Amino acid sequence: MSEKFYLTTPIYYVNSAPHLGTTYCTLAADTIRRYQAMLGKETLLVTGSDEHSQNVERAARKKGQSPYDFSTELSNEFKREWDLFEIPYRFIRTSDPRHHATVQWLFERCRANGYITAGTYTGQYCVNCELYVNDAEAGDPCPDCGRATETVTEENYFFKLSAFEDRLLKLYEEQPEFVTPDYRRNEIVSFVKGGLRDLSITRSNLQWGIPVPVAGHHVFYVWFDALISYLTAVRDEHYWPADVHLIGKDILRFHAIYWPAFLMAADLPLPGKIVAHGWILKDQVKMSKSRGNVVRPEPLRQVIGADPVRYFLLRDIPFGQDGNFSYDSLITRINADLANGIGNLASRTLTMIRQYRGGNIPASQGAAEISAAATDAVAAYRVSFEKYEFNRALESLWTLIGAVDKAIVAYQPWTLAKKDHPEPQAKLDEILYSAAEVIRLATALLHPVMPDATAKIWAQLGMTTPIAETRIDQLAWGQLPAGQAIGEIAPVFPRLEAAKVIDRIQEIDDMEVDRINVLLGKTEAPAEEVKQPWAPPPGVAPLAPEITIDDFVKVDLRVAKVLTA
RNA sequence: GCCGGUGUAGCUCAGUGGUUAGAGCGACGGUCUCAUAAUCCGUAGGUCGUAGGUUCAAAUCCUACCGCCGGCACCA
């Protein structure tokens, strides 16, 4: 009976289509899941869609659809994207009757244990937008429409979050990795130490939601709905509790505080850890619909391919921190590490094996320095990977790849091949075997990150066992069988030409935007204004015509501080 | 405002008291030829945010200031 490993992404809100942020999280989750599978575990990745909200209801109505039909189309959009990225998942919708039943069941359990109370909720509400505005004072403007909000008071049900302060602090202390990375844990600890207030978990004037099993009309509000989907997805299965909830830093508090408290209140086992990642910035600024700088995954996948995109995101961004996305860094990274790095190493090694050894892996122990470096790299990779430090894991592997490239130049196999004596021939076997064996080890370790490309290299090496069934905890130097016939050689990571690639991405992105706008019921294309050249605001003199560089060097620019005026 | 973090080469970062401060990428020059105009070698580039202090010795510890980032209750 193998160990199970259950992890989740957030269930994504159906107010928009997948973007690079949701894709990042899902790709990372897929990578973690594949890694755990290669440790021999029975794995499950759950993702899904969060559908109940006033906003969704309004968007659907505007488009002339029921909230359910609207949500169905959008959740299909997420499924479609993960399918295209070839990510295996189990999908849960909050509109699913099974989920309704689970939420109600959990509510009853919490209530039976005395953690649900009836109370009065008072807050600010925008009648126009039908929106609860949370940290607003009486009369504050609505963030959406700017009209004054009204103070509303209604009878609600509350969750006694305040009863869990001590137990939560004990959890964070006894299980320090419950919240990862550690700086996020510190934030959570200090927040809880500051005292917890009870949580209003129902609303009486919303329609599109899960009915609360009490007299009168109430539906569950936000978190006592969304979080519970993780449980719904595996209800009555051996997968619970989740080993990892992978989330963005913006929803950490709900996962690290509310969620364990709900589960404690219901006497259910707690998840293993909450892992929070950062945001992806586009050219150093936060992506947002209003800025019109949202990066969509589909053009990247179509033009560059899923595997290089996955590699870039995990290699270039320290997991947990915010990271920057730019076409320039993407293309540079792919060319340097994939095309010139591992791709070229595989290519040159296999070609030499074909040319000098008739396409059969030579028999050799390999070079001592390389086998030692490889053993270290494998260990370092695993340590970093299991701490979710993907960038460091990958970096340690590329140090090894660099060492092999260096060794090839030092050995000069093309010179050795011309010498028909046992000694140089043995040296030739040694370097060729070493290089091929490093490729095998690196490819196996990289398989969770780049499932498709690594399978191709695996086949080129002549491996006959499925790469996904390789046990990465059993990798050791020297397992590449001597005499094995290599497969057909073909480049796996072609070099990218920046200008062409970017043009093609833009082209596809334009089509994507149109398609998504139809889906969301938006008629006019938004955010076009950001592409307009900058214009001076009223009262500011228009810009003078630009000058050439030749004129510019003639300009004498000086800075002065005005002391009196 | 309060709390926490951070500021090191053009870019991304490593380096928590001890030799002339490092890596990758990018730039430039050279080289091999097995390879995807790849590899490899070399060069350029840093008053380690600023000002003090502790110490025989500080990027590394302390203080102040400046900049940036995060958290400070319901942001899916």
XYZ file of C-alpha atoms (C1' of nucleotides) in Angstrom:
641
model
C 0.000 0.000 0.000
C 1.718 3.144 -1.140
C 1.596 6.424 0.697
C -0.882 8.999 -0.599
C -0.164 12.601 -1.482
C -3.031 15.033 -1.912
C -2.506 18.619 -2.904
C -4.708 21.430 -4.069
C -4.569 24.678 -5.920
C -7.054 27.367 -4.949
C -10.377 27.007 -6.650
C -10.285 29.841 -9.118
C -12.825 32.592 -9.155
C -14.919 32.608 -12.314
C -14.855 36.363 -12.760
C -12.121 35.949 -15.358
C -10.323 33.441 -17.513
C -6.994 31.835 -16.564
C -4.060 34.228 -16.555
C -0.395 33.727 -15.895
C -0.902 33.906 -12.119
C -3.428 31.078 -11.922
C -1.416 29.175 -14.490
C 1.736 29.574 -12.430
C 0.059 28.133 -9.372
C -1.435 25.223 -11.277
C 1.811 24.423 -13.083
C 3.703 24.484 -9.806
C 1.114 22.190 -8.275
C 1.407 19.801 -11.199
C 5.168 19.782 -10.802
C 4.935 19.006 -7.095
C 2.407 16.278 -7.766
C 4.570 14.643 -10.407
C 7.586 14.776 -8.135
C 5.675 13.064 -5.349
C 4.458 10.446 -7.795
C 8.076 9.749 -8.689
C 8.679 9.096 -5.010
C 6.229 6.248 -5.400
C 3.210 7.934 -3.853
C -0.389 7.713 -4.904
C -1.047 11.323 -5.832
C -4.040 13.547 -6.411
C -4.196 17.148 -7.566
C -7.448 18.983 -7.007
C -8.320 22.285 -8.600
C -11.648 23.839 -9.335
C -13.825 26.870 -9.636
C -15.350 29.172 -7.069
C -18.666 30.287 -8.399
C -20.892 31.747 -5.707
C -20.841 35.492 -5.481
C -22.792 38.582 -6.167
C -20.324 39.575 -8.855
C -20.775 36.351 -10.749
C -24.507 36.620 -10.465
C -24.460 40.137 -11.844
C -22.075 39.320 -14.690
C -24.263 36.382 -15.676
C -27.430 38.424 -15.590
C -25.793 41.095 -17.713
C -24.859 38.474 -20.269
C -28.397 37.054 -20.136
C -27.414 33.756 -18.559
C -28.118 31.953 -15.338
C -25.227 32.126 -12.874
C -24.881 28.395 -13.240
C -24.560 28.470 -17.031
C -22.175 31.393 -16.862
C -20.039 29.592 -14.300
C -20.105 26.428 -16.344
C -18.637 28.195 -19.325
C -15.904 29.779 -17.268
C -15.027 26.685 -15.324
C -14.785 24.897 -18.665
C -12.317 27.564 -19.664
C -10.099 26.631 -16.720
C -10.425 22.925 -17.434
C -9.594 23.540 -21.056
C -6.444 25.415 -20.164
C -5.203 22.746 -17.763
C -6.024 20.084 -20.352
C -4.012 21.944 -22.972
C -1.127 22.103 -20.537
C -1.590 18.355 -20.019
C -2.070 18.655 -16.306
C -4.003 15.777 -14.746
C -6.442 17.039 -12.112
C -9.686 16.411 -10.350
C -12.021 19.377 -10.700
C -14.469 20.587 -8.088
C -17.122 23.253 -8.583
C -18.689 25.019 -5.648
C -22.032 24.785 -7.429
C -21.794 20.999 -7.333
C -24.572 19.479 -5.154
C -21.945 17.320 -3.454
C -20.223 20.486 -2.337
C -23.461 21.966 -1.008
C -23.972 18.844 1.022
C -20.438 18.950 2.413
C -20.665 22.596 3.425
C -23.967 21.985 5.173
C -22.593 18.892 6.837
C -19.535 20.783 8.107
C -21.747 23.593 9.354
C -23.855 21.124 11.306
C -20.791 19.539 12.854
C -19.408 22.909 13.902
C -22.784 23.871 15.289
C -23.148 20.610 17.179
C -19.784 21.343 18.800
C -20.953 24.780 19.820
C -18.916 26.919 17.451
C -21.764 28.491 15.527
C -23.777 31.332 16.984
C -26.493 33.594 15.674
C -25.615 37.256 15.757
C -25.929 40.588 14.134
C -23.658 41.627 11.318
C -23.091 45.308 10.757
C -21.124 46.525 7.811
C -20.999 48.837 4.848
C -22.933 47.883 1.768
C -23.211 49.455 -1.645
C -26.802 49.189 -2.798
C -25.904 50.084 -6.345
C -23.245 47.413 -6.749
C -24.872 45.041 -4.263
C -21.471 44.712 -2.711
C -20.269 44.357 0.861
C -17.432 46.769 1.440
C -15.463 45.449 4.288
C -13.065 47.778 6.000
C -15.129 50.878 5.324
C -16.475 53.456 7.727
C -20.060 54.638 7.591
C -20.612 56.737 4.478
C -17.344 55.762 2.779
C -17.537 55.579 -0.994
C -17.928 52.262 -2.751
C -14.607 51.212 -4.310
C -16.442 50.210 -7.476
C -18.908 52.985 -8.243
C -17.857 55.671 -5.794
C -21.313 56.180 -4.323
C -21.691 56.360 -0.592
C -22.108 53.007 1.096
C -24.880 52.312 3.543
C -24.588 50.709 6.899
C -26.527 47.474 6.904
C -27.419 45.324 9.825
C -28.637 41.795 9.429
C -29.052 38.612 11.390
C -26.273 36.205 10.511
C -24.508 33.137 11.726
C -21.045 33.511 13.168
C -18.196 31.113 13.490
C -16.436 31.322 16.857
C -12.982 31.926 15.469
C -11.978 33.621 18.717
C -12.118 30.262 20.471
C -9.177 28.948 18.440
C -6.375 31.391 19.173
C -4.491 29.098 21.515
C -4.970 26.001 19.440
C -3.831 27.750 16.287
C -0.726 29.152 17.965
C 0.045 25.702 19.260
C -0.338 24.334 15.738
C 2.109 26.866 14.288
C 4.555 26.134 17.052
C 4.428 22.371 16.928
C 4.289 22.250 13.154
C 6.499 25.136 12.051
C 6.193 24.149 8.405
C 2.425 24.343 8.519
C 2.796 27.770 6.964
C 5.533 27.983 4.351
C 7.667 30.053 3.693
C 8.707 30.947 7.234
C 8.281 34.699 6.821
C 4.635 34.107 5.995
C 4.314 31.979 9.090
C 5.618 34.856 11.187
C 2.976 37.150 9.748
C 0.266 34.687 10.582
C 1.541 34.109 14.110
C 1.643 37.792 14.899
C -1.773 38.253 13.410
C -3.286 35.544 15.582
C -1.479 36.850 18.634
C -3.194 40.159 17.985
C -6.506 38.465 18.729
C -9.181 36.906 16.577
C -12.712 38.105 16.056
C -15.619 35.859 15.300
C -16.469 35.467 11.671
C -19.742 36.179 9.982
C -20.192 33.225 7.635
C -23.662 33.753 6.199
C -25.614 36.434 4.372
C -29.325 36.826 4.064
C -29.644 39.069 1.016
C -27.615 37.056 -1.480
C -29.258 34.581 -3.845
C -26.533 32.634 -5.687
C -25.028 30.580 -2.910
C -25.329 27.528 -0.711
C -28.407 27.550 1.528
C -27.723 27.467 5.241
C -29.699 24.640 6.850
C -31.680 26.910 9.152
C -35.052 28.605 9.110
C -35.289 31.629 6.822
C -33.189 32.559 3.828
C -29.439 32.486 4.396
C -26.568 31.477 2.186
C -22.968 30.807 3.147
C -20.610 33.667 2.593
C -17.263 33.317 0.859
C -14.903 31.349 3.036
C -17.324 28.951 4.646
C -17.897 27.755 1.106
C -14.727 28.032 -0.960
C -12.290 26.440 1.485
C -14.518 23.460 2.066
C -14.214 22.425 -1.579
C -10.886 20.825 -0.676
C -12.818 18.472 1.526
C -15.703 17.959 -0.886
C -13.320 16.824 -3.584
C -12.172 13.820 -1.569
C -15.061 13.299 0.802
C -15.018 9.787 2.241
C -11.807 8.939 0.428
C -8.471 8.047 1.940
C -6.877 11.211 0.518
C -8.017 13.487 3.337
C -6.370 15.414 4.902
C -4.593 17.325 2.170
C -0.830 17.196 2.357
C -0.362 20.595 0.751
C -2.605 23.511 -0.075
C -0.776 25.596 -2.624
C -2.048 29.179 -2.677
C -1.179 32.755 -3.526
C -0.029 35.017 -0.739
C -3.215 37.088 -0.983
C -5.364 34.335 0.451
C -2.950 33.060 3.061
C -4.833 34.182 6.103
C -7.951 32.305 5.145
C -6.024 29.113 4.581
C -3.694 29.387 7.540
C -6.215 30.601 10.131
C -9.840 30.089 9.122
C -9.404 26.732 7.495
C -7.650 24.886 10.319
C -10.091 26.507 12.744
C -13.098 25.235 10.765
C -11.607 21.767 10.743
C -10.784 21.845 14.442
C -14.319 22.941 15.162
C -15.601 19.938 13.258
C -13.086 17.481 14.766
C -11.513 16.744 11.417
C -7.840 16.130 10.633
C -5.810 19.149 9.530
C -3.877 19.572 6.300
C -0.122 19.115 6.327
C 0.940 22.514 5.171
C -0.096 25.705 3.503
C 2.422 26.829 0.909
C 2.074 30.413 -0.290
C 3.659 31.688 -3.460
C 4.125 35.270 -4.625
C 2.674 37.187 -7.507
C 3.985 37.395 -10.998
C 4.580 40.938 -12.105
C 4.616 41.960 -15.740
C 7.602 44.194 -16.403
C 7.786 45.001 -12.687
C 4.144 46.042 -12.275
C 1.262 44.055 -10.939
C -0.944 42.553 -13.603
C -4.463 43.866 -13.661
C -7.329 44.129 -16.058
C -7.487 47.897 -15.685
C -3.827 48.256 -16.660
C -4.386 45.936 -19.580
C -1.131 44.112 -18.885
C -2.549 40.697 -18.125
C -0.448 37.883 -19.570
C -2.527 35.012 -20.883
C -1.124 31.496 -20.816
C -2.439 30.253 -24.127
C -0.296 32.376 -26.477
C 2.794 31.406 -24.508
C 1.899 27.741 -24.633
C 1.196 27.801 -28.343
C 4.305 29.705 -29.357
C 6.883 28.601 -26.814
C 5.458 25.354 -25.500
C 4.307 24.257 -22.097
C 7.600 22.838 -20.888
C 9.812 25.886 -21.466
C 7.169 28.096 -19.842
C 7.050 25.793 -16.841
C 10.817 25.786 -16.603
C 11.037 29.552 -16.802
C 8.466 30.175 -14.098
C 10.057 27.769 -11.664
C 13.656 28.672 -12.450
C 13.456 32.428 -12.688
C 11.224 33.180 -9.737
C 12.099 32.261 -6.166
C 8.947 30.471 -5.074
C 7.166 32.517 -2.435
C 8.452 35.873 -3.563
C 6.968 38.073 -6.201
C 8.678 37.539 -9.505
C 8.934 39.399 -12.724
C 7.750 38.188 -16.079
C 9.010 39.734 -19.282
C 9.374 38.335 -22.752
C 13.002 39.271 -22.633
C 13.814 37.299 -19.509
C 11.677 34.397 -20.723
C 13.453 34.096 -24.045
C 16.902 34.716 -22.608
C 16.408 32.074 -19.973
C 15.098 29.488 -22.386
C 17.900 30.020 -24.879
C 20.646 30.003 -22.263
C 19.486 27.102 -20.110
C 17.415 24.900 -22.367
C 18.673 25.374 -25.919
C 22.333 26.058 -25.153
C 22.372 24.138 -21.897
C 20.707 20.801 -21.514
C 19.392 20.625 -25.085
C 22.779 21.165 -26.606
C 24.460 18.826 -24.134
C 22.072 16.041 -25.061
C 22.535 16.766 -28.712
C 26.337 16.758 -28.708
C 26.601 13.750 -26.419
C 24.226 11.588 -28.394
C 25.764 12.586 -31.694
C 29.192 11.574 -30.448
C 27.850 8.261 -29.186
C 26.347 7.634 -32.565
C 29.439 8.733 -34.429
C 32.152 7.184 -32.289
C 30.365 4.207 -30.751
C 27.860 3.161 -33.363
C 24.931 4.440 -31.304
C 25.496 2.234 -28.278
C 26.141 3.482 -24.762
C 29.771 2.532 -24.038
C 30.697 0.485 -20.993
C 32.478 2.584 -18.354
C 32.381 3.558 -14.712
C 32.408 7.169 -15.822
C 34.717 9.881 -14.603
C 35.119 10.044 -10.842
C 34.778 13.848 -10.659
C 31.603 13.792 -12.688
C 29.996 10.954 -10.811
C 30.769 12.719 -7.541
C 29.394 16.023 -8.843
C 26.304 14.258 -10.127
C 25.646 12.516 -6.828
C 25.935 15.860 -5.039
C 23.670 17.579 -7.528
C 20.988 14.922 -7.220
C 21.012 15.286 -3.448
C 21.022 19.083 -3.582
C 18.188 19.082 -6.078
C 16.027 16.935 -3.857
C 16.699 18.960 -0.727
C 15.804 22.230 -2.447
C 12.845 20.780 -4.268
C 11.309 19.434 -1.096
C 11.617 22.880 0.449
C 9.767 24.284 -2.570
C 12.885 26.175 -3.597
C 12.561 25.216 -7.222
C 14.893 27.886 -8.500
C 17.698 26.556 -6.326
C 16.956 22.966 -7.212
C 17.201 23.746 -10.894
C 20.272 25.863 -10.398
C 22.137 22.991 -8.781
C 21.321 20.794 -11.752
C 22.610 23.378 -14.184
C 25.863 23.615 -12.290
C 26.276 19.941 -13.077
C 25.413 20.444 -16.724
C 28.035 23.184 -16.917
C 30.614 20.881 -15.377
C 29.933 18.242 -18.008
C 30.267 20.720 -20.860
C 33.571 21.732 -19.346
C 34.721 18.140 -19.015
C 33.887 17.391 -22.621
C 36.181 20.175 -23.749
C 38.886 18.922 -21.384
C 38.663 15.335 -22.674
C 38.326 16.332 -26.343
C 36.496 13.189 -27.410
C 36.905 14.168 -31.100
C 40.674 13.892 -30.639
C 40.466 10.681 -28.623
C 38.335 9.111 -31.318
C 41.165 9.397 -33.806
C 43.634 7.520 -31.587
C 43.370 3.802 -32.062
C 44.852 2.737 -28.727
C 43.134 1.184 -25.718
C 43.926 4.077 -23.397
C 42.409 6.963 -25.383
C 39.519 4.716 -26.354
C 38.842 3.986 -22.689
C 38.973 7.735 -21.958
C 36.498 8.270 -24.765
C 34.157 5.688 -23.260
C 34.559 7.377 -19.908
C 33.527 10.858 -21.029
C 30.718 9.638 -23.268
C 29.286 7.453 -20.554
C 29.612 10.226 -17.990
C 27.799 12.727 -20.175
C 25.035 10.287 -21.060
C 24.603 9.270 -17.439
C 24.307 12.892 -16.340
C 21.665 13.404 -18.998
C 19.748 10.414 -17.687
C 19.877 11.646 -14.091
C 19.058 15.241 -14.993
C 16.219 14.200 -17.255
C 14.644 12.036 -14.584
C 14.880 14.832 -12.004
C 13.508 17.360 -14.458
C 10.571 15.243 -15.483
C 8.194 16.816 -12.956
C 9.126 20.247 -14.289
C 9.078 19.407 -18.003
C 7.107 16.206 -18.499
C 7.026 16.150 -22.268
C 10.502 17.327 -23.227
C 12.192 15.033 -20.725
C 10.268 12.060 -22.071
C 11.668 12.874 -25.502
C 15.257 13.058 -24.280
C 14.656 9.865 -22.334
C 13.666 8.115 -25.542
C 16.673 9.536 -27.374
C 18.884 8.012 -24.706
C 17.294 4.709 -25.620
C 15.579 4.241 -22.266
C 12.739 1.767 -22.545
C 11.133 2.124 -19.109
C 8.604 4.972 -18.845
C 10.321 8.032 -17.429
C 7.382 8.788 -15.118
C 7.932 5.446 -13.408
C 11.502 6.280 -12.530
C 11.958 6.536 -8.775
C 13.853 9.697 -8.048
C 14.648 8.464 -4.566
C 16.444 5.531 -6.122
C 18.567 7.363 -8.654
C 22.201 6.407 -8.464
C 25.233 6.804 -10.661
C 25.879 3.984 -13.075
C 22.365 2.712 -13.744
C 22.515 3.623 -17.413
C 22.972 0.230 -19.076
C 26.098 -0.176 -21.180
C 25.422 -1.326 -24.708
C 21.978 0.272 -24.807
C 21.107 1.504 -28.287
C 20.239 5.172 -28.366
C 17.152 6.451 -30.168
C 16.731 8.961 -32.929
C 18.362 12.307 -32.206
C 16.359 15.493 -32.606
C 16.609 18.896 -30.930
C 14.143 19.153 -28.058
C 14.592 22.818 -27.145
C 15.006 24.951 -30.252
C 16.518 28.399 -29.904
C 13.980 31.186 -29.865
C 14.208 34.269 -32.009
C 12.917 37.079 -29.831
C 11.283 39.290 -32.454
C 9.433 36.470 -34.199
C 8.316 34.871 -30.975
C 6.968 38.084 -29.514
C 5.091 38.991 -32.689
C 3.447 35.611 -32.823
C 2.487 35.784 -29.150
C 0.854 39.180 -29.652
C -1.077 37.878 -32.620
C -2.513 34.949 -30.721
C -3.136 37.085 -27.668
C -5.346 39.433 -29.662
C -7.536 36.505 -30.626
C -7.586 35.247 -27.056
C -8.751 38.606 -25.752
C -11.666 38.640 -28.175
C -12.673 35.121 -27.284
C -12.510 35.768 -23.542
C -14.488 38.972 -23.799
C -17.296 37.101 -25.486
C -17.178 34.563 -22.712
C -17.400 37.208 -20.023
C -20.167 39.009 -21.907
C -18.070 42.070 -22.563
C -18.805 43.710 -25.854
C -16.176 46.390 -26.097
C -12.530 45.446 -25.841
C -11.135 46.913 -22.614
C -7.761 48.395 -21.877
C -7.066 49.619 -25.362
C -6.262 53.006 -23.932
C -2.993 51.819 -22.418
C -1.629 51.313 -25.892
C -2.230 54.974 -26.716
C 0.820 57.207 -26.607
C 1.134 59.344 -23.537
C -0.640 62.668 -23.783
C -0.088 65.612 -21.475
C -2.926 66.377 -19.084
C -4.827 69.638 -19.573
C -2.804 72.633 -18.510
C 0.523 71.032 -19.353
C 2.375 72.181 -22.425
C 2.480 69.592 -25.191
C 5.729 67.745 -25.709
C 8.295 69.247 -28.016
C 9.239 67.041 -30.957
C 11.847 64.447 -30.049
C 15.434 65.188 -30.916
C 17.987 62.837 -32.397
C 20.906 61.420 -30.475
C 23.250 63.739 -32.351
C 21.385 66.750 -31.046
C 21.091 65.214 -27.630
C 24.835 65.052 -27.073
C 25.014 68.794 -27.733
C 22.565 69.493 -24.907
C 24.082 70.698 -21.647
C 21.829 69.410 -18.891
C 22.364 70.612 -15.353
C 20.514 70.061 -12.111
C 19.968 72.899 -9.670
C 18.039 73.295 -6.497
C 15.852 76.388 -6.202
C 16.623 77.927 -2.826
C 14.275 80.875 -3.007
C 11.502 81.683 -5.376
C 1.668 55.320 11.938
C 3.111 50.393 14.086
C 5.597 45.564 13.096
C 8.826 42.644 9.870
C 12.088 42.223 5.754
C 15.400 44.158 2.297
C 19.158 47.459 -0.327
C 26.150 43.522 -3.123
C 28.706 43.962 -10.882
C 24.116 46.408 -16.580
C 20.158 42.323 -14.888
C 18.850 38.211 -11.266
C 21.049 36.938 -7.004
C 24.931 33.986 -3.511
C 27.920 35.388 0.352
C 25.807 36.374 8.694
C 33.366 38.761 11.434
C 39.060 37.056 8.841
C 43.222 36.120 2.626
C 43.104 40.783 -3.471
C 33.954 40.293 -2.533
C 31.565 35.644 -5.958
C 27.998 32.942 -9.621
C 24.618 32.861 -13.716
C 22.795 35.858 -17.607
C 23.942 40.042 -20.759
C 28.345 42.846 -23.374
C 33.188 42.451 -25.628
C 37.605 39.518 -27.367
C 39.555 34.691 -28.415
C 39.288 29.147 -29.049
C 37.818 24.096 -30.132
C 34.677 21.592 -33.791
C 31.125 16.643 -31.028
C 26.768 20.023 -30.899
C 20.853 23.870 -31.589
C 25.895 30.554 -34.956
C 26.018 25.900 -29.451
C 30.697 24.698 -25.950
C 35.114 26.322 -23.616
C 38.749 30.317 -22.175
C 39.509 35.378 -21.121
C 38.212 40.799 -20.418
C 35.319 44.757 -18.705
C 32.140 46.222 -14.675
C 31.139 46.904 -7.576
C 33.607 53.331 -2.370
C 28.791 45.695 -0.815
C 22.109 52.226 0.124
C 24.197 56.729 3.262
C 26.499 58.420 7.906
C 28.369 57.031 12.410
C 29.843 53.157 16.040
C 31.815 48.214 18.164
C 36.305 45.231 16.828
C 43.095 43.660 15.763
C 39.508 42.763 11.613
C 32.629 44.360 8.925
C 29.150 43.335 2.926
C 28.686 40.385 7.482
C 27.341 43.014 14.456
C 24.989 47.907 16.631
C 22.568 52.958 15.921
C 20.400 56.710 12.879
C 18.753 58.154 8.195
C 17.165 57.262 2.991
C 14.853 53.906 -0.697
C 12.032 49.568 -1.817
C 8.837 45.341 -0.338
C 5.453 42.731 2.886
C 1.839 42.453 7.135
C -1.567 45.273 10.183
C -9.615 40.951 9.587
C -13.072 38.871 5.819
C -8.598 41.118 -0.933
C -11.759 33.510 -3.559
